CSV table of C-alpha atoms in Angstrom, one decimal:
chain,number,residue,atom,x,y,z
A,1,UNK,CA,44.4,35.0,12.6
A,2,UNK,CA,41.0,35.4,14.5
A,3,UNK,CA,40.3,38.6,12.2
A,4,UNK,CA,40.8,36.4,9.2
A,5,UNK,CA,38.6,33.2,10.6
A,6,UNK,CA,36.0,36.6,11.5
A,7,UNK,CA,36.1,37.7,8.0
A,8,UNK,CA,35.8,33.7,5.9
A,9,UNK,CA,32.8,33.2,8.6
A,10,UNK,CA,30.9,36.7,7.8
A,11,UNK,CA,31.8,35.9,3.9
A,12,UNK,CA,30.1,32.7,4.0
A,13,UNK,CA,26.6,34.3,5.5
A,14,UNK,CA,27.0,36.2,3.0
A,15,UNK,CA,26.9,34.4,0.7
A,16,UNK,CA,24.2,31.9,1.9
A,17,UNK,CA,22.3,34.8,2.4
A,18,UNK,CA,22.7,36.0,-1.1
A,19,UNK,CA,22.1,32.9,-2.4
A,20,UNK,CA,18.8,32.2,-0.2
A,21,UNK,CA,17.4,35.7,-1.3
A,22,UNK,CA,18.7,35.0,-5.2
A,23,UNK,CA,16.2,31.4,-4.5
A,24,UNK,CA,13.2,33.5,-3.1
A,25,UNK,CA,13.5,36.8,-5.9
A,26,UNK,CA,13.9,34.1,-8.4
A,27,UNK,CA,10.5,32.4,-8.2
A,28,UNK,CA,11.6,28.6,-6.8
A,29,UNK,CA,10.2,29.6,-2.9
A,30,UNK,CA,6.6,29.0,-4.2
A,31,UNK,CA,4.7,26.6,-2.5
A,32,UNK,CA,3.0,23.8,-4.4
A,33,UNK,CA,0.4,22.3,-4.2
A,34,UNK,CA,-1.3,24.6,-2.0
A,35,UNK,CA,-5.1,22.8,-0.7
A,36,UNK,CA,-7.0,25.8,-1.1
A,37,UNK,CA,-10.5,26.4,1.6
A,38,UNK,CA,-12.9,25.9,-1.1
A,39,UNK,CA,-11.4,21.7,-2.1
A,40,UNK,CA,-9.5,22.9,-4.7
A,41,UNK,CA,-5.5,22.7,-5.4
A,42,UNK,CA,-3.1,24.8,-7.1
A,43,UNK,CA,-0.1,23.6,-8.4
A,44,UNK,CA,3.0,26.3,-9.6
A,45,UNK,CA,6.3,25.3,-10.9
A,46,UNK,CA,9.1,28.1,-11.6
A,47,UNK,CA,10.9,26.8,-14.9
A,48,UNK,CA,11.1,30.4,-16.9
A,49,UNK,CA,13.1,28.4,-19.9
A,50,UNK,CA,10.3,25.7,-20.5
A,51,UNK,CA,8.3,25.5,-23.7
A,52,UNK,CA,5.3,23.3,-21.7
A,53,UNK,CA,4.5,21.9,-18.3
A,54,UNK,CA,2.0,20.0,-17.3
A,55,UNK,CA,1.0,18.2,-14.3
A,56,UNK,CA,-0.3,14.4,-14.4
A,57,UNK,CA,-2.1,12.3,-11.0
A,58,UNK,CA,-4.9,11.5,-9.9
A,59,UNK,CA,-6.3,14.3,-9.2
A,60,UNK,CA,-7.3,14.2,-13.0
A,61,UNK,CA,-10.0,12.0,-14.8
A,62,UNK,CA,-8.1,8.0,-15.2
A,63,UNK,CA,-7.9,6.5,-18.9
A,64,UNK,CA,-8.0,3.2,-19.5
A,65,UNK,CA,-4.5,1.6,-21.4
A,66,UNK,CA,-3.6,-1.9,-22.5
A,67,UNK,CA,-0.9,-2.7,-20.5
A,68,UNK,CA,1.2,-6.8,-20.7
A,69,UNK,CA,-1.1,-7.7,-17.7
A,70,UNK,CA,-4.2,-5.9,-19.2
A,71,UNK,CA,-6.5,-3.1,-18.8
A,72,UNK,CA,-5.1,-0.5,-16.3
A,73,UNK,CA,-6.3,3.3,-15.2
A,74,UNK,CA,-3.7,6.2,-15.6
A,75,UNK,CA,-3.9,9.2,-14.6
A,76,UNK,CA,-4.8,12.0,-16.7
A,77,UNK,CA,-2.7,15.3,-18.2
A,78,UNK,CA,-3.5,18.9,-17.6
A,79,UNK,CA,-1.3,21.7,-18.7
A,80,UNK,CA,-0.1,24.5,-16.2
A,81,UNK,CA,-0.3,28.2,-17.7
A,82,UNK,CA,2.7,30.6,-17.4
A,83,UNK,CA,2.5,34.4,-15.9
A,84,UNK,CA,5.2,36.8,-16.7
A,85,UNK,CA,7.7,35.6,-13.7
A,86,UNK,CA,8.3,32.6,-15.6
A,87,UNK,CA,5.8,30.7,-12.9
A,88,UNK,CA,3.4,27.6,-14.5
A,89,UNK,CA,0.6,27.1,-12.5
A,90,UNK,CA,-2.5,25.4,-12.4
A,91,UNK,CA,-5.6,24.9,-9.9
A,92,UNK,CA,-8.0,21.5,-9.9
A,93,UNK,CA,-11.9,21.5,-10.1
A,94,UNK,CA,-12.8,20.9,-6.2
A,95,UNK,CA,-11.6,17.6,-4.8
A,96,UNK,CA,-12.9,14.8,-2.8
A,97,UNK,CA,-11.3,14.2,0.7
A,98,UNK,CA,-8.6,11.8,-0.5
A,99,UNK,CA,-4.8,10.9,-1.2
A,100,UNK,CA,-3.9,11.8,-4.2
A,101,UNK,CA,-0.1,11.3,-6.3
A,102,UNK,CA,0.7,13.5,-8.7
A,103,UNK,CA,3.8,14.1,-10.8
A,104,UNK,CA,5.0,16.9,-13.1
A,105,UNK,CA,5.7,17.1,-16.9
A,106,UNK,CA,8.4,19.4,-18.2
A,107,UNK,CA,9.1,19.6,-21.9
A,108,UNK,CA,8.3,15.5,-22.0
A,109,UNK,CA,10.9,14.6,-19.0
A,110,UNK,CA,8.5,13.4,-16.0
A,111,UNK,CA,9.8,14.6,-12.7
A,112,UNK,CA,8.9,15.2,-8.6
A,113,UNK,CA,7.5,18.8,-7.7
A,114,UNK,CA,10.8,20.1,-6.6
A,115,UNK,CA,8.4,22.4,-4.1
A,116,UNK,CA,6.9,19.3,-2.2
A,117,UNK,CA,8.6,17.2,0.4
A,118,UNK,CA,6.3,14.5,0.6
A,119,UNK,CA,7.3,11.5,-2.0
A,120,UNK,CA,5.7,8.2,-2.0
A,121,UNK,CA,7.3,5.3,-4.0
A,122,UNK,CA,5.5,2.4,-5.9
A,123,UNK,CA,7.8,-0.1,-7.1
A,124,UNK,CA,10.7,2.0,-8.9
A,125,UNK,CA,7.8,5.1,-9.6
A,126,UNK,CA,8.3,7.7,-7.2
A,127,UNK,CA,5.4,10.3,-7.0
A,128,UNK,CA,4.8,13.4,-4.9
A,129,UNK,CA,1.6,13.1,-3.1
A,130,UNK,CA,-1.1,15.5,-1.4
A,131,UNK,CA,-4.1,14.6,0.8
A,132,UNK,CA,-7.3,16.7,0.6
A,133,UNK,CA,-8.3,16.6,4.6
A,134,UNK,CA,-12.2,17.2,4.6
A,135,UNK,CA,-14.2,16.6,7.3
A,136,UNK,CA,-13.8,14.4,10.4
A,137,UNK,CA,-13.7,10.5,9.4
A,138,UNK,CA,-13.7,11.1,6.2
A,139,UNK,CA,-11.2,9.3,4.0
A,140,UNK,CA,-8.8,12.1,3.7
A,141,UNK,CA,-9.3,12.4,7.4
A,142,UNK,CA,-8.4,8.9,7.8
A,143,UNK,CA,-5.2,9.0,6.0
A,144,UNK,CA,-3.8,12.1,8.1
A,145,UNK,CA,-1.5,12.6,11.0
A,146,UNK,CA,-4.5,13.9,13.4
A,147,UNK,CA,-3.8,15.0,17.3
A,148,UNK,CA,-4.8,11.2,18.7
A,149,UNK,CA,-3.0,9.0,20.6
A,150,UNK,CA,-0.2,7.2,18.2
A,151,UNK,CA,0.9,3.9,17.8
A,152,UNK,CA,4.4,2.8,16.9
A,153,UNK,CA,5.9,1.8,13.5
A,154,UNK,CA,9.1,-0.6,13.6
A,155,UNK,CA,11.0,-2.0,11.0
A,156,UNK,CA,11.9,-5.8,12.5
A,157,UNK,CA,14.5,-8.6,11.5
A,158,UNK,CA,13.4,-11.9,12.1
A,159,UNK,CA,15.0,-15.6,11.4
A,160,UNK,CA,12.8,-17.7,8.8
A,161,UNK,CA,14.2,-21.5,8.6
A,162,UNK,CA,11.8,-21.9,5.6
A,163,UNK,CA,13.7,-19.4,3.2
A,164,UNK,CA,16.8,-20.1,4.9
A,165,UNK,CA,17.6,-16.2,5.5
A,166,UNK,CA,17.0,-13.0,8.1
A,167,UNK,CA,14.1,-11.2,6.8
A,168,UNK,CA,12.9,-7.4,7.8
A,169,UNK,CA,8.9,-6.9,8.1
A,170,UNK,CA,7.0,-3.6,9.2
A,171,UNK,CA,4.9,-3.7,12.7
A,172,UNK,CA,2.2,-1.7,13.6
A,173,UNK,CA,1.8,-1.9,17.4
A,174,UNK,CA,-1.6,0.5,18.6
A,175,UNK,CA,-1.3,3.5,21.5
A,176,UNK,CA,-1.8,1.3,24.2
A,177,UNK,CA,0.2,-1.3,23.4
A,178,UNK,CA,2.5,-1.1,26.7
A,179,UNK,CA,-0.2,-0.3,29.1
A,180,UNK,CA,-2.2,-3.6,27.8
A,181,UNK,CA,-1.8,-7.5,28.1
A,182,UNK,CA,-2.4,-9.4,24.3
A,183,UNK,CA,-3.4,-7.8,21.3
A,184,UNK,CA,-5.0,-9.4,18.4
A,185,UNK,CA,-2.4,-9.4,15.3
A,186,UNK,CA,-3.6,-8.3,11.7
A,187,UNK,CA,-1.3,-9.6,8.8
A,188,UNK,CA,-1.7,-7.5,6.0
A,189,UNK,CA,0.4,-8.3,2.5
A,190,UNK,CA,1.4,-6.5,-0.3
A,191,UNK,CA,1.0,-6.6,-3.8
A,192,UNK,CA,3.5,-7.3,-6.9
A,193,UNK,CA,6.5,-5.4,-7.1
A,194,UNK,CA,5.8,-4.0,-3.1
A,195,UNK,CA,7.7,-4.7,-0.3
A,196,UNK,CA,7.5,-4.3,3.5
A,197,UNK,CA,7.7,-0.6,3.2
A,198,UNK,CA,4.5,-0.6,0.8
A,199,UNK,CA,1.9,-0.8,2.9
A,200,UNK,CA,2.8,2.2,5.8
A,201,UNK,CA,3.6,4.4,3.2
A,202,UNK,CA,1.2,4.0,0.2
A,203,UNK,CA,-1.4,2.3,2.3
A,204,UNK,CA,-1.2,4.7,5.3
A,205,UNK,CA,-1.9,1.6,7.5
A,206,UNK,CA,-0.3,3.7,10.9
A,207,UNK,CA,-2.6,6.3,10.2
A,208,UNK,CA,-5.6,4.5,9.6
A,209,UNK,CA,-5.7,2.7,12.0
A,210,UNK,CA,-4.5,5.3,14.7
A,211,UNK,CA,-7.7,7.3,13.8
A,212,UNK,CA,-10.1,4.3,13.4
A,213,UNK,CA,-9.2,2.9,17.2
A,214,UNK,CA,-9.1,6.6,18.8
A,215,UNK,CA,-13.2,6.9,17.5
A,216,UNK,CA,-13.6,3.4,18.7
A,217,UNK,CA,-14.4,2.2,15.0
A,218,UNK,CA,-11.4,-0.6,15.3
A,219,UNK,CA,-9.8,-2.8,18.4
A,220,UNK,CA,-6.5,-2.0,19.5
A,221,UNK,CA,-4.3,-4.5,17.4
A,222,UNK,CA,-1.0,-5.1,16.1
A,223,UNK,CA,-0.5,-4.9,12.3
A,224,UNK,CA,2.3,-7.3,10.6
A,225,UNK,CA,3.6,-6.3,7.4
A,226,UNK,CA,6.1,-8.4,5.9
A,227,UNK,CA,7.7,-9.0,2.9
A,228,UNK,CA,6.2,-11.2,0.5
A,229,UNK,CA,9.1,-11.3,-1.6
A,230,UNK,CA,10.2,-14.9,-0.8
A,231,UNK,CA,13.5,-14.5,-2.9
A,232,UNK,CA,14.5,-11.4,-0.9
A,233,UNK,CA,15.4,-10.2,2.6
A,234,UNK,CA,13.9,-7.1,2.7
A,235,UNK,CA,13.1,-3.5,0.3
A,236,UNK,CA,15.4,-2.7,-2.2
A,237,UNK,CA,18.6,-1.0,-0.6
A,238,UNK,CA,18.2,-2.0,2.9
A,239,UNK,CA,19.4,-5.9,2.2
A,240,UNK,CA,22.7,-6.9,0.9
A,241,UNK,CA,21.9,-7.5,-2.4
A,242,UNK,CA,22.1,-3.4,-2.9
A,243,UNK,CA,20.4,-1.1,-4.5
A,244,UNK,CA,19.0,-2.4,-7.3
A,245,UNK,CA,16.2,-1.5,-9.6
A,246,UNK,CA,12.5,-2.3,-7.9
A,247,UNK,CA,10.6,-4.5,-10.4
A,248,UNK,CA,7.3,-5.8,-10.5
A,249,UNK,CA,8.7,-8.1,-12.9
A,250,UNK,CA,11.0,-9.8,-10.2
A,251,UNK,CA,8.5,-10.1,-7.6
A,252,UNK,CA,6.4,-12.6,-10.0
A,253,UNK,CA,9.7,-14.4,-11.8
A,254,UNK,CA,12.9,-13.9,-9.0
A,255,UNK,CA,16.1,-13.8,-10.4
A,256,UNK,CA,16.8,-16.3,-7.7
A,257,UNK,CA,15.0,-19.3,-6.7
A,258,UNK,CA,13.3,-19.2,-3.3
A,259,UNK,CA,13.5,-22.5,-1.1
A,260,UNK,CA,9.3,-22.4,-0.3
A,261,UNK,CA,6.6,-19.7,-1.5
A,262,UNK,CA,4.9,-17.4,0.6
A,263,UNK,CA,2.5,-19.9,2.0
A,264,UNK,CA,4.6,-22.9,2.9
A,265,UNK,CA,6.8,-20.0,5.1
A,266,UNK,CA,4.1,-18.0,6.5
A,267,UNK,CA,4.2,-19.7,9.9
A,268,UNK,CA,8.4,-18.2,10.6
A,269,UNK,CA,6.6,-15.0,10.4
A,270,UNK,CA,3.3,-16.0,12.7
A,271,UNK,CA,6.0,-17.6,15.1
A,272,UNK,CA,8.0,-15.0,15.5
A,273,UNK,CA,5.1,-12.5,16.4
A,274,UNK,CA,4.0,-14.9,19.1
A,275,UNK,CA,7.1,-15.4,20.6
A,276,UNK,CA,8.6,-11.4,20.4
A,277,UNK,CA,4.9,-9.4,20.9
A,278,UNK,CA,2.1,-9.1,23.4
A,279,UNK,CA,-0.7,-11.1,21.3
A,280,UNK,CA,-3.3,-13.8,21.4
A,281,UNK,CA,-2.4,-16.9,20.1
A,282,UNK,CA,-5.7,-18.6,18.6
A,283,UNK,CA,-7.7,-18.7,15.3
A,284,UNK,CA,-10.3,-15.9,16.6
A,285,UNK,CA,-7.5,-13.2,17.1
A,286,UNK,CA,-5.9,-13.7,14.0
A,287,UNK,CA,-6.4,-12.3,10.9
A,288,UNK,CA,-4.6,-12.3,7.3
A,289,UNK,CA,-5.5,-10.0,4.0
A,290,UNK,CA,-4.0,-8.6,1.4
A,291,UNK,CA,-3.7,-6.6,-2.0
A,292,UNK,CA,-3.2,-8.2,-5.5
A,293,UNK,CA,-0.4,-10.6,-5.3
A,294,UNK,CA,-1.0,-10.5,-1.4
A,295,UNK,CA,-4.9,-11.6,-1.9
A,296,UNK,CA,-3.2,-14.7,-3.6
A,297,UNK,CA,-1.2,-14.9,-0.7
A,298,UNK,CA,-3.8,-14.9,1.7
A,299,UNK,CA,-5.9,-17.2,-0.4
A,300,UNK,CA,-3.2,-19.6,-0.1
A,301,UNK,CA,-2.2,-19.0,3.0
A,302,UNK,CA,-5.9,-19.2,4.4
A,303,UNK,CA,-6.5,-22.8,3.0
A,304,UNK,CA,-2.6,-24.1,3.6
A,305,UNK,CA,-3.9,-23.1,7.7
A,306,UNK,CA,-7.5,-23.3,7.8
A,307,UNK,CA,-7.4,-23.4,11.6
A,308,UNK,CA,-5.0,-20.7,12.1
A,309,UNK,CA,-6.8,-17.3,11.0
A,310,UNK,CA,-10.5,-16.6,11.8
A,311,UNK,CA,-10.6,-13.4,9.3
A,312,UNK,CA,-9.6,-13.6,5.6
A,313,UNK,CA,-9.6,-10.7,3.1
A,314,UNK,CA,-8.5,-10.6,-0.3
A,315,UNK,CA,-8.3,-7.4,-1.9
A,316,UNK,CA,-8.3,-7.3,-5.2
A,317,UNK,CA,-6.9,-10.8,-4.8
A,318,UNK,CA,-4.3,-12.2,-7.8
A,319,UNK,CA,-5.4,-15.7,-7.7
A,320,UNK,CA,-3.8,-18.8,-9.0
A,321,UNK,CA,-3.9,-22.4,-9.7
A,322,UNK,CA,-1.0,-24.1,-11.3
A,323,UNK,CA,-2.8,-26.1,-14.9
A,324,UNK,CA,-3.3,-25.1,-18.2
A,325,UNK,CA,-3.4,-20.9,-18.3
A,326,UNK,CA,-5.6,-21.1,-21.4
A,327,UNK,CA,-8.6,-22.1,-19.2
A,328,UNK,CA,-10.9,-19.7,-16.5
A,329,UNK,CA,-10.0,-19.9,-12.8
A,330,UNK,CA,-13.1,-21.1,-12.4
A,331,UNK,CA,-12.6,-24.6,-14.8
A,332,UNK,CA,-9.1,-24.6,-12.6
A,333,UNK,CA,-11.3,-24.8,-9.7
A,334,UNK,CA,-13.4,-27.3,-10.6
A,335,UNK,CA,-10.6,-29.7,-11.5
A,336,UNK,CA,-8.5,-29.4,-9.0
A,337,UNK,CA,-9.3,-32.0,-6.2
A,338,UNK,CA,-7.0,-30.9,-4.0
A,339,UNK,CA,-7.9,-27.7,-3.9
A,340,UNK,CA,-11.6,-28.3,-3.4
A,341,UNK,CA,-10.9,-30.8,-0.4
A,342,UNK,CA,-8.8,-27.4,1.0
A,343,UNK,CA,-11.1,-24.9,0.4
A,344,UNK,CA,-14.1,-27.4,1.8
A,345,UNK,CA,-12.1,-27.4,5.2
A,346,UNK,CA,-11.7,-24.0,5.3
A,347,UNK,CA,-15.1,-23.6,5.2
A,348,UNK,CA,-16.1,-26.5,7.7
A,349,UNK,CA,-13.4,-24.9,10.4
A,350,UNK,CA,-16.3,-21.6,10.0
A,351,UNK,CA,-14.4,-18.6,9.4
A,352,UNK,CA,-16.3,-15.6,10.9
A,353,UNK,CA,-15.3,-13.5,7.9
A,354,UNK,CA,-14.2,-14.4,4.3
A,355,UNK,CA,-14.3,-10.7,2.4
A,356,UNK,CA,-13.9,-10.5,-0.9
A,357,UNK,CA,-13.0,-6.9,-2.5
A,358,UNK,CA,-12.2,-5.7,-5.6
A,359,UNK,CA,-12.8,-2.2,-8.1
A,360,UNK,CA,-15.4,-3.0,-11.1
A,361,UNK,CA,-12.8,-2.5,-13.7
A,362,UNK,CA,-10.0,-4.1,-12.4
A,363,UNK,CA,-8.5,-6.1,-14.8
A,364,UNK,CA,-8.4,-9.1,-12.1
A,365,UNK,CA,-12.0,-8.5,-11.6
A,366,UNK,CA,-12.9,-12.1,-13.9
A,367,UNK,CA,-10.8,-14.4,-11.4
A,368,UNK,CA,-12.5,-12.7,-8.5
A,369,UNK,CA,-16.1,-13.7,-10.0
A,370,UNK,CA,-15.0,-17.2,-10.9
A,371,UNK,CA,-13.9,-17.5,-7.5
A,372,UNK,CA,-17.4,-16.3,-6.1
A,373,UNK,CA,-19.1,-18.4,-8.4
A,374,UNK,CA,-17.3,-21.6,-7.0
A,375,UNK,CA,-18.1,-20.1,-3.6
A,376,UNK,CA,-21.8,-19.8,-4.4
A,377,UNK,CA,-22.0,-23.2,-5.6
A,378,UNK,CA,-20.6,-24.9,-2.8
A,379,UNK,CA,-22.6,-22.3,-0.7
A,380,UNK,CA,-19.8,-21.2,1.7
A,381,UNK,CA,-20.1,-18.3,3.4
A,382,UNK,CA,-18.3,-14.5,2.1
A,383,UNK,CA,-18.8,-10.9,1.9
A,384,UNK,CA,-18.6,-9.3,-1.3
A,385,UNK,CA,-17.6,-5.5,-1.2
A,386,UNK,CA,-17.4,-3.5,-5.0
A,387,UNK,CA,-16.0,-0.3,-6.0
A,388,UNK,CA,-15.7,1.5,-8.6
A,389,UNK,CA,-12.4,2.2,-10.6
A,390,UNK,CA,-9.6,-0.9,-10.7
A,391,UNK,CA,-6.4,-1.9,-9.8
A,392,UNK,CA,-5.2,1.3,-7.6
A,393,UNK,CA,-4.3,2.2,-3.7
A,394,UNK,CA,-7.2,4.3,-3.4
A,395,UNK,CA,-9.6,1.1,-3.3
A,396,UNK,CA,-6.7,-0.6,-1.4
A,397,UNK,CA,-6.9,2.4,1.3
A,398,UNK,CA,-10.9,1.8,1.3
A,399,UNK,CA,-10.3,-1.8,2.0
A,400,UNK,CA,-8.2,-1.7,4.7
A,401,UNK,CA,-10.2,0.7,6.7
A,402,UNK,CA,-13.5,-1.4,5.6
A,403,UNK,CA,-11.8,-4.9,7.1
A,404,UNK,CA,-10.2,-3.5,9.9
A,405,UNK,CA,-13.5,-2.8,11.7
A,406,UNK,CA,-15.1,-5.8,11.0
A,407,UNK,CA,-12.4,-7.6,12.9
A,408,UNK,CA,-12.1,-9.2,16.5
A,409,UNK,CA,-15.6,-8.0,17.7
């Protein structure tokens, strides 16, 4: 009996072994994307039966497209070349320190790079990712794992009597957390179609900020990352609801109804940070900011509690005012009363930062300039930070490590 348990166990390595070597002779134990010294990349792909691969990120030079919600930059198409292994491959002009996504192309059918690990998803569009280092502090710097003292990501439940429901939100808490007393608190949303999981993994908020407070370029502070999903408990699959289909769709229009918006329940989440974590508790150590739908969020939020949160950011901000769509955010402005009596406290409580950020071709860009222009007229107080390129994480990267250094000094 032992002889024959002897011989099904040496069988087996055997044929793991056989089938490991048949992977490696066969061409799929290539790496890819290899960051070469000189900046550039090099992307290979075994797939000896294919008529064409290509590779599409951005990486590549954007195009512009019409989309529903308007203008938007994709990423561009290069094709890979084959050698006589049956191998594609391909390698970029040098690249800027930087994340970058990529995905590849074979014969028309868009998939992962089976050879990378690393996978980033973006409402239901999964993309393998890369980050080009460079040097020290610089932006692909910033958005790696470096050897620094680390703070702690943690998924948290929490009760919100608003929406009537348990709801999970990411917390950033910095290095020293333990060893310190009370904390400043950073609550930074996420755009349409995001969840609470967008912002540590597209965003790289734990890194960023873990490299920014080690080279004394940001206080120590906790980050709060909830959901802004008001219909929903928490990321697709890890609520009862299942695992449905991500939509951006459904983050605008919910299949369900929520009992109050973003705004009117913002204070569960504030609450429960004040109650569960080491932080301050007043107006000058609070902060709120956020992407897109997020911006509108803290635009809201900021003028719903306009002596509650000392530092406002809206990036990219989606803004907007309930009245006839046909019209400019700006005429909304100017006829809505309400409003202006909101945004005129706001201001009198003296904010010590209002930032405004957003890419020069992003198709929300027009809302943004309304919303300055009102701004300028009444002559409140912002900062105004423009990039180039539009609606896209790599601005959203830029403005999170731009605001986070302005904050609590």
């Amino acid at each position: 009996m032992k002889r024959q348990i002897l011989t099904f166990i040496v069988a087996v390595m055997a044929a793991v072994t056989s089938s490991a070597q048949e992977a490696l002779w066969s061409g799929t134990e290539i790496k890819s994307p290899v960051v070469n010294p000189d900046g550039t990349v090099t992307f290979s792909f075994f797939a000896p039966q294919a008529r064409k691969v290509e590779v599409t990120g951005t990486f590549l030079p954007l195009k512009i497209v019409d989309t529903p919600i308007g203008k938007a930059e994709m990423p561009g198409v290069a094709e890979l070349t084959k050698d006589d292994r049956g191998v594609w491959s391909i390698t970029s002009g040098k690249l800027e320190p930087e994340l970058y996504t990529y995905n590849i192309i074979v014969d028309g059918t868009t998939i992962l790079d089976p050879a990378n690990a690393y996978v980033n998803r973006d409402v239901a569009a999964l993309t393998s990712f890369f980050i080009v280092k460079g040097d020290k502090g610089s932006k692909g710097d910033l958005y790696s794992v470096n050897e620094v003292p680390h703070g702690n990501l943690s998924k948290v439940w929490y009760d919100s009597p608003t929406l009537g429901m348990k709801r999970r939100m990411s917390i950033y808490t910095p290095p020293c957390y333990d060893q310190g007393k009370d904390y400043p608190v950073l609550y930074l949303l996420h755009g349409a179609g995001g969840d609470e999981d967008a912002w540590p993994t597209q965003g790289r908020t734990a890194q960023i900020l873990d490299n920014l407070i080690a080279a004394g370029k940001a206080v120590p502070m906790v980050v709060v990352m909830p959901n802004g999903n008001t219909a929903c408990q928490a990321a697709p699959g890890e609520w009862s609801r299942g695992m449905y289909q991500p939509s951006f769709i459904e983050s605008v229009n919910p299949i369900t109804t929520p009992k109050a918006t973003m705004d009117e329940s913002f204070m569960d989440i504030v609450d429960y940070v004040e109650s569960h974590y080491k932080v301050k508790t007043d107006k000058a150590h609070r902060a709120v900011c956020g992407l897109s739908m997020g911006g509108g969020h803290s635009f809201q939020i900021s003028k719903r509690f306009p002596d509650k949160f000392d530092y406002i950011g809206l990036f990219s901000a989606g803004l907007h005012i309930n009245g006839d769509q046909t019209k400019t955010f700006y005429e909304l402005l100017q006829s809505n009363s309400e409003l202006q009596q909101q945004l005129a406290t706001l201001f009198a409580a003296k904010p010590k930062l209002y930032w405004i950020a957003i890419g020069a071709t992003d198709f929300l860009y027009q809302q943004n300039a309304d919303l300055r222009r009102y701004l300028d007229e009444k002559g409140y107080m912002y900062t105004y930070r423009e990039t180039d390129r539009g609606h896209i994480w790599r601005n959203w990267r830029i403005y999170l490590t731009e605001f986070s250094q302005l904050l609590f000094k």
